[in-house]
Amino acid sequence: MSSAPRALSDAFQEVFGRDSAGIWAAPGRVNLIGEHTDYNGGFVLPFALPQTSRVAAATRGDRIVHVRSLLNGETAEFSLDGLRPGVVEGWAAYAAGMLWSLEQAGHLLPGMDLLIDSEVPIGAGLSSSAALECSVGLAATELAGVGLPAVELAQLAQHAENDFVGMPCGIMDQMASIAAQAEHALLLDTRSMAIEHVPFMLAQDGLALLVIDSLAEHRLVDGEYAARRSQCETGARQLGLESLRELNDDGVAPEELSARLEDPVILRRVRHVLTENTRVLAAREALSIGAYAELGEILSASHASQRDDFEITVPETDTLVETLMAPHQDHGAQPALGARQVGGGFGGCVIALIDADSFEGLLGAVQENARRHGFTEPTGFLAQPSAGARRLS
Ligand code: GLA
């Protein structure tokens, strides 16, 4: 469990022998819908979690940075001078990369001591890495007296992850972590970077959003994510488009694609992006009028598209979705209205739109079913749409 601000500043005092100048927090996110659309100029609809990455920080008189993590007790030490990709690796690369990215953009930083803690599950597709980047980014910019608009800070965090860590992610996670608001989902047009805060308060209608961590190992840096991205780029090139988003602008129907794309794999990838963008906008509409049965169907259709067209689901997450959607009279739970895998893919979490009273029953049912399949028993929690990155003290 992550430490309260007071405990984190006490720990800073213990580790660094002086007071921290402040504590900053940035949340993980759940993507309600819009998977692998963000690097195709498309739409996404994530929201921020209450779980955050927190950093206690203070400047130093030199250009040295110490980053210590309370999660593993490790410390990385490096100089801002000569900092470049490859110099810092592992978990600390997300923090170092953020500082590198800020300096690359011309923001001169002082050396600093950073103490990091996080309660965002790692490797679950809930953006623990963006939370870490954004908490460090916010701390560093405030300490350096640099005021950056949310979009710019998010883009610099993405640059850190793309070019320092080496993960070719889009902009969704960093924008959600920085710009999300409590009780809202964030509709982001990743081409124009326009945002709209969409009210997302399920409790008043007796519903809840269940997040289940399949605990199936989730690896994004291992090439599959990059392969999907490059297949999308190939598709756009073959169609003569800047980005696949233009298919939506042009009102292209999914059935028209087969006449324009020969390679069946590219066809499936492109079809996922086209239909997923349509689903994001439909989900926003459904949410705004409280059409929850429809929203559920849209979520389930997103899962099917990720499974059949984008091919990024795994048996653990497919089984979770099937179990969530099946009747469970023995557990006293209503089937979910809809469910889908979230995040980069190949494991991680599944979300389900559920009747709030069915939480225990559905969790019991998926755990029992996972045991039957010989999968690791999943864990689950109800997600509360929460605030984006902020200073805590
Ligand atoms: C990861 C990336 C995001 C996005 C999702 C898939 O979370 O960091 O940019 O591409 O995968 O929607």
Coordinates of C-alpha atoms and ligand atoms in Angstrom, one line a residue:
M1 CA 0.0 0.0 0.0
S2 CA 1.3 3.5 -0.8
S3 CA 2.2 5.7 2.1
A4 CA 0.2 8.8 3.1
P5 CA 1.8 12.1 2.3
R6 CA 3.0 12.5 5.9
A7 CA 4.6 9.0 5.9
L8 CA 6.3 9.8 2.6
S9 CA 7.8 13.0 3.8
D10 CA 9.0 11.3 7.0
A11 CA 10.5 8.6 4.8
F12 CA 12.2 11.3 2.6
Q13 CA 13.7 12.8 5.8
E14 CA 15.0 9.4 6.8
V15 CA 16.5 8.5 3.4
F16 CA 17.9 11.9 2.5
G17 CA 18.5 13.5 5.9
R18 CA 16.5 16.7 5.1
D19 CA 13.0 17.9 4.4
S20 CA 11.3 17.4 1.1
A21 CA 10.0 20.5 -0.7
G22 CA 6.7 18.9 -1.6
I23 CA 4.8 15.8 -2.6
W24 CA 3.2 15.3 -6.0
A25 CA 0.9 12.6 -7.2
A26 CA -0.2 11.3 -10.5
P27 CA -2.8 8.5 -11.0
G28 CA -3.0 5.3 -13.0
R29 CA -5.9 5.0 -15.4
V30 CA -8.5 2.7 -16.7
N31 CA -9.4 3.0 -20.3
L32 CA -13.1 2.7 -20.6
I33 CA -12.8 2.3 -24.4
G34 CA -10.6 3.2 -27.3
E35 CA -7.8 0.6 -27.5
H36 CA -4.8 1.1 -29.8
T37 CA -6.5 4.1 -31.4
D38 CA -4.3 6.8 -29.7
Y39 CA -1.3 6.3 -32.1
N40 CA -3.7 6.3 -35.0
G41 CA -5.0 9.8 -34.5
G42 CA -8.2 8.4 -33.0
F43 CA -10.4 8.7 -29.9
V44 CA -9.9 7.4 -26.4
L45 CA -12.1 7.5 -23.3
P46 CA -10.0 6.8 -20.2
F47 CA -10.5 7.9 -16.6
A48 CA -8.1 8.3 -13.7
L49 CA -7.9 5.9 -10.8
P50 CA -7.6 6.9 -7.1
Q51 CA -4.4 4.8 -7.1
T52 CA -1.4 7.1 -7.6
S53 CA 2.3 7.3 -8.0
R54 CA 3.7 9.8 -5.4
V55 CA 6.9 11.5 -5.3
A56 CA 8.5 13.5 -2.5
A57 CA 11.2 15.8 -3.9
A58 CA 13.7 18.5 -3.1
T59 CA 16.3 20.2 -5.2
R60 CA 20.0 19.9 -4.8
G61 CA 22.8 22.4 -5.4
D62 CA 24.3 20.4 -8.2
R63 CA 23.1 18.5 -11.3
I64 CA 23.0 15.1 -9.6
V65 CA 19.7 13.2 -9.2
H66 CA 19.0 10.5 -6.7
V67 CA 15.8 8.5 -7.2
R68 CA 14.8 6.0 -4.6
S69 CA 11.8 3.7 -4.8
L70 CA 9.9 2.6 -1.7
L71 CA 8.6 -0.3 -3.7
N72 CA 11.9 -2.1 -4.0
G73 CA 14.3 -0.1 -1.9
E74 CA 16.6 0.6 -4.8
T75 CA 18.3 3.9 -5.6
A76 CA 19.4 5.1 -9.0
E77 CA 21.9 7.9 -9.1
F78 CA 22.8 9.9 -12.3
S79 CA 23.9 13.3 -13.4
L80 CA 21.6 15.5 -15.6
D81 CA 24.7 16.3 -17.6
G82 CA 25.3 13.5 -20.1
L83 CA 21.9 11.9 -19.4
R84 CA 20.8 10.1 -22.5
P85 CA 18.8 6.9 -23.4
G86 CA 20.6 3.8 -22.1
V87 CA 22.3 5.6 -19.2
V88 CA 19.5 4.6 -16.7
E89 CA 17.6 1.4 -17.1
G90 CA 14.8 -0.5 -15.4
W91 CA 12.1 1.2 -13.3
A92 CA 14.3 4.3 -12.8
A93 CA 14.3 5.0 -16.5
Y94 CA 10.7 6.3 -16.3
A95 CA 11.8 9.0 -13.9
A96 CA 15.2 9.7 -15.5
G97 CA 13.5 9.8 -19.0
M98 CA 11.0 12.4 -17.8
L99 CA 13.8 14.6 -16.6
W100 CA 15.8 14.0 -19.8
S101 CA 12.7 14.8 -21.9
L102 CA 12.2 18.1 -20.0
E103 CA 15.8 19.1 -20.6
Q104 CA 15.6 18.1 -24.2
A105 CA 12.7 20.6 -24.5
G106 CA 14.9 23.3 -23.2
H107 CA 13.8 23.4 -19.5
L108 CA 16.9 23.5 -17.4
L109 CA 16.5 21.5 -14.2
P110 CA 18.3 21.5 -10.9
G111 CA 19.7 18.3 -9.5
M112 CA 17.2 16.7 -7.1
D113 CA 16.4 14.0 -4.6
L114 CA 13.3 12.0 -5.4
L115 CA 11.5 9.4 -3.2
I116 CA 8.9 7.4 -5.0
D117 CA 6.0 5.3 -3.9
S118 CA 3.1 3.9 -5.9
E119 CA -0.1 2.0 -5.4
V120 CA -0.8 1.6 -9.1
P121 CA -0.6 -2.1 -9.9
I122 CA 2.5 -2.8 -12.0
G123 CA 2.1 -4.6 -15.3
A124 CA -1.7 -4.7 -15.1
G125 CA -2.4 -2.3 -18.0
L126 CA -3.4 0.5 -15.6
S127 CA -0.5 2.8 -16.6
S128 CA 1.8 2.5 -13.6
S129 CA 4.6 3.9 -15.9
A130 CA 2.7 7.0 -17.0
A131 CA 1.8 7.6 -13.4
L132 CA 5.4 7.5 -12.5
E133 CA 6.5 9.8 -15.4
C134 CA 3.8 12.3 -14.7
S135 CA 4.3 12.5 -10.9
V136 CA 8.0 13.1 -11.5
G137 CA 7.3 15.5 -14.4
L138 CA 5.0 17.6 -12.2
A139 CA 7.5 17.6 -9.3
A140 CA 10.4 18.5 -11.5
T141 CA 8.6 21.3 -13.3
E142 CA 7.4 22.9 -10.1
L143 CA 10.8 22.6 -8.5
A144 CA 12.3 24.3 -11.5
G145 CA 9.7 27.0 -11.6
V146 CA 8.5 25.9 -15.1
G147 CA 4.8 26.1 -15.7
L148 CA 3.7 23.7 -18.5
P149 CA 0.2 23.3 -20.0
A150 CA -1.2 19.8 -19.4
V151 CA -0.9 18.7 -23.1
E152 CA 2.8 19.7 -23.2
L153 CA 3.7 17.9 -20.0
A154 CA 1.8 14.8 -21.3
Q155 CA 3.7 15.0 -24.6
L156 CA 7.0 15.3 -22.9
A157 CA 6.1 12.2 -20.7
Q158 CA 5.3 10.3 -23.9
H159 CA 8.6 11.4 -25.4
A160 CA 10.3 10.0 -22.4
E161 CA 8.6 6.7 -22.8
N162 CA 9.1 6.5 -26.6
D163 CA 12.7 7.6 -26.8
F164 CA 14.3 7.0 -23.4
V165 CA 12.5 3.9 -22.2
G166 CA 11.9 2.6 -25.8
M167 CA 8.2 1.8 -25.6
P168 CA 6.4 3.3 -28.7
C169 CA 3.2 4.2 -26.7
G170 CA 0.6 6.8 -27.7
I171 CA -0.5 9.8 -25.7
M172 CA -3.6 8.3 -23.9
D173 CA -2.0 7.2 -20.6
Q174 CA -0.1 10.4 -19.9
M175 CA -3.1 12.6 -20.8
A176 CA -5.4 10.6 -18.6
S177 CA -2.9 10.8 -15.7
I178 CA -2.5 14.6 -16.0
A179 CA -5.8 15.9 -17.3
A180 CA -8.5 13.6 -15.9
Q181 CA -11.2 14.9 -13.5
A182 CA -13.0 13.2 -10.6
E183 CA -16.3 11.7 -11.6
H184 CA -15.6 12.1 -15.3
A185 CA -14.1 10.2 -18.1
L186 CA -11.8 12.0 -20.5
L187 CA -12.7 12.0 -24.2
L188 CA -9.6 12.8 -26.0
D189 CA -9.2 13.3 -29.7
T190 CA -5.5 12.3 -30.1
R191 CA -5.2 14.2 -33.4
S192 CA -6.4 17.6 -32.3
M193 CA -5.7 17.0 -28.6
A194 CA -9.1 18.4 -27.8
I195 CA -10.5 17.1 -24.6
E196 CA -14.0 16.8 -23.2
H197 CA -14.8 15.8 -19.6
V198 CA -17.7 13.4 -19.8
P199 CA -19.6 12.9 -16.5
F200 CA -19.2 9.3 -15.4
M201 CA -21.1 8.6 -12.2
L202 CA -22.4 5.0 -12.2
A203 CA -23.2 4.7 -8.5
Q204 CA -26.3 6.9 -8.8
D205 CA -27.8 4.3 -11.2
G206 CA -26.8 1.4 -9.0
L207 CA -24.0 0.4 -11.3
A208 CA -20.2 0.1 -10.9
L209 CA -17.1 -0.5 -13.0
L210 CA -15.3 -3.6 -11.9
V211 CA -11.6 -3.9 -12.6
I212 CA -10.2 -7.4 -12.5
D213 CA -6.5 -8.1 -12.8
S214 CA -6.0 -11.3 -14.7
L215 CA -2.5 -11.4 -13.3
A216 CA -1.5 -12.9 -16.7
E217 CA 1.8 -11.5 -17.4
H218 CA 1.6 -8.3 -19.4
R219 CA 4.6 -7.3 -21.4
L220 CA 4.6 -4.2 -23.6
V221 CA 8.2 -3.7 -24.4
D222 CA 8.5 -7.2 -25.9
G223 CA 7.7 -6.2 -29.5
E224 CA 4.0 -7.1 -29.9
Y225 CA 2.8 -3.6 -29.2
A226 CA 5.3 -2.2 -31.6
A227 CA 4.3 -4.8 -34.2
R228 CA 0.7 -3.7 -33.9
R229 CA 1.6 -0.1 -34.3
S230 CA 3.7 -0.7 -37.4
Q231 CA 0.9 -2.9 -38.9
C232 CA -1.5 0.1 -38.5
E233 CA 1.1 2.4 -40.1
T234 CA 1.4 -0.1 -43.0
G235 CA -2.4 -0.1 -43.3
A236 CA -2.6 3.7 -43.4
R237 CA 0.2 3.8 -46.0
Q238 CA -1.6 1.2 -48.2
L239 CA -4.8 3.2 -48.0
G240 CA -2.9 6.4 -48.8
L241 CA -3.9 8.0 -45.5
E242 CA -1.9 10.1 -42.9
S243 CA -3.5 8.1 -40.1
L244 CA -6.3 5.5 -39.8
R245 CA -8.5 8.1 -38.1
E246 CA -9.2 9.5 -41.6
L247 CA -11.3 6.4 -42.2
N248 CA -13.7 7.7 -39.6
D249 CA -13.7 11.2 -41.0
D250 CA -14.5 9.8 -44.4
G251 CA -17.3 7.6 -43.1
V252 CA -15.8 4.4 -44.5
A253 CA -17.8 1.3 -43.6
P254 CA -15.8 -1.7 -42.2
E255 CA -17.1 -3.8 -45.1
E256 CA -15.5 -1.6 -47.7
L257 CA -12.0 -2.3 -46.4
S258 CA -11.6 -5.7 -47.9
A259 CA -11.7 -4.3 -51.4
R260 CA -8.9 -1.9 -50.5
L261 CA -6.5 -4.0 -48.4
E262 CA -5.1 -7.3 -49.7
D263 CA -3.2 -8.6 -46.6
P264 CA -5.8 -10.2 -44.3
V265 CA -3.7 -9.4 -41.2
I266 CA -3.5 -5.7 -42.1
L267 CA -7.2 -5.7 -42.9
R268 CA -8.1 -7.0 -39.5
R269 CA -5.8 -4.5 -37.7
V270 CA -7.3 -1.6 -39.7
R271 CA -10.8 -2.8 -39.1
H272 CA -10.3 -2.9 -35.4
V273 CA -9.0 0.7 -35.3
L274 CA -11.9 1.9 -37.5
T275 CA -14.6 0.2 -35.5
E276 CA -13.0 1.0 -32.2
N277 CA -13.0 4.7 -33.0
T278 CA -16.7 4.4 -33.8
R279 CA -17.3 2.6 -30.6
V280 CA -15.6 5.3 -28.5
L281 CA -17.9 8.0 -29.9
A282 CA -20.9 5.7 -29.4
A283 CA -19.9 5.0 -25.8
R284 CA -19.7 8.7 -25.1
E285 CA -23.2 9.1 -26.4
A286 CA -24.5 6.1 -24.5
L287 CA -22.9 7.5 -21.3
S288 CA -24.3 10.9 -21.8
I289 CA -27.9 9.6 -21.9
G290 CA -27.4 6.8 -19.4
A291 CA -28.0 4.1 -21.9
Y292 CA -26.0 1.5 -19.9
A293 CA -27.3 -1.7 -21.6
E294 CA -26.0 -0.2 -24.9
L295 CA -22.7 0.9 -23.3
G296 CA -22.2 -2.7 -22.0
E297 CA -22.7 -4.0 -25.6
I298 CA -20.2 -1.5 -26.9
L299 CA -17.6 -2.7 -24.3
S300 CA -18.1 -6.3 -25.2
A301 CA -17.9 -5.5 -28.9
S302 CA -14.5 -3.9 -28.2
H303 CA -13.3 -7.0 -26.5
A304 CA -14.4 -9.2 -29.5
S305 CA -12.6 -6.8 -31.9
Q306 CA -9.4 -6.9 -29.8
R307 CA -9.7 -10.7 -29.7
D308 CA -10.5 -11.4 -33.4
D309 CA -9.2 -8.4 -35.3
F310 CA -6.4 -7.0 -33.3
E311 CA -5.4 -10.3 -31.7
I312 CA -4.1 -8.9 -28.4
T313 CA -6.2 -10.9 -25.9
V314 CA -5.0 -14.0 -24.1
P315 CA -6.9 -17.1 -22.8
E316 CA -7.0 -15.6 -19.3
T317 CA -8.7 -12.4 -20.3
D318 CA -11.0 -14.1 -22.8
T319 CA -12.1 -16.5 -20.1
L320 CA -12.6 -13.6 -17.7
V321 CA -14.9 -11.8 -20.1
E322 CA -16.9 -14.9 -20.8
T323 CA -17.4 -15.6 -17.1
L324 CA -18.4 -12.1 -16.4
M325 CA -21.1 -12.2 -19.1
A326 CA -22.5 -15.6 -18.0
P327 CA -25.4 -16.1 -15.5
H328 CA -24.2 -16.9 -12.0
Q329 CA -27.3 -17.7 -9.9
D330 CA -25.2 -19.8 -7.5
H331 CA -23.1 -16.6 -6.7
G332 CA -26.2 -14.4 -6.5
A333 CA -24.8 -12.1 -9.2
Q334 CA -26.3 -10.5 -12.3
P335 CA -24.2 -11.0 -15.4
A336 CA -22.1 -8.0 -16.4
L337 CA -23.7 -5.6 -18.9
G338 CA -20.4 -5.7 -20.8
A339 CA -16.8 -6.5 -20.4
R340 CA -13.5 -6.1 -22.1
Q341 CA -9.7 -6.3 -21.7
V342 CA -8.1 -2.9 -21.2
G343 CA -4.7 -1.4 -22.0
G344 CA -1.9 -2.4 -24.3
G345 CA -3.0 -6.1 -24.4
F346 CA -1.7 -9.6 -23.9
G347 CA -3.0 -9.9 -20.4
G348 CA -3.4 -7.3 -17.7
C349 CA -6.9 -6.2 -16.6
V350 CA -10.4 -6.7 -17.7
I351 CA -13.2 -4.2 -16.9
A352 CA -16.9 -4.9 -16.5
L353 CA -19.9 -2.7 -16.3
I354 CA -21.9 -4.3 -13.5
D355 CA -24.8 -4.0 -11.2
A356 CA -23.1 -2.7 -8.0
D357 CA -24.7 -5.4 -5.8
S358 CA -23.1 -8.1 -8.0
F359 CA -19.5 -7.2 -7.1
E360 CA -18.8 -10.0 -4.6
G361 CA -20.7 -12.6 -6.6
L362 CA -19.0 -11.9 -9.9
L363 CA -15.6 -11.7 -8.3
G364 CA -16.3 -15.1 -6.6
A365 CA -17.4 -16.5 -9.9
V366 CA -14.3 -15.4 -11.9
Q367 CA -12.0 -16.6 -9.2
E368 CA -13.6 -20.0 -9.1
N369 CA -13.5 -20.3 -12.8
A370 CA -9.9 -19.3 -13.0
R371 CA -9.0 -22.0 -10.5
R372 CA -10.9 -24.5 -12.7
H373 CA -8.8 -23.5 -15.7
G374 CA -5.6 -23.6 -13.8
F375 CA -5.1 -19.8 -14.2
T376 CA -3.8 -17.6 -11.4
E377 CA -6.7 -16.4 -9.2
P378 CA -7.5 -12.9 -10.3
T379 CA -8.0 -9.9 -7.9
G380 CA -10.6 -7.2 -8.4
F381 CA -11.7 -3.8 -7.2
L382 CA -14.4 -1.2 -8.1
A383 CA -12.9 1.8 -9.9
Q384 CA -13.8 5.4 -8.9
P385 CA -13.1 8.0 -11.6
S386 CA -10.7 10.3 -9.9
A387 CA -8.6 13.5 -10.2
G388 CA -5.5 13.8 -12.4
A389 CA -2.0 14.7 -11.3
R390 CA -1.7 17.3 -8.5
R391 CA 0.5 18.5 -5.7
L392 CA -0.4 17.0 -2.4
S393 CA 1.7 19.1 0.0
Ligands
GLA1 C1 -0.8 1.3 -23.8 C2 -0.1 2.6 -24.4 C3 -1.2 3.6 -24.8 C4 -2.3 2.9 -25.7 C5 -2.7 1.6 -25.1 C6 -3.6 0.8 -26.0 O1 -1.4 1.6 -22.6 O2 0.7 3.2 -23.4 O3 -0.7 4.7 -25.5 O4 -1.8 2.7 -27.0 O5 -1.7 0.8 -24.7 O6 -4.8 1.5 -26.2

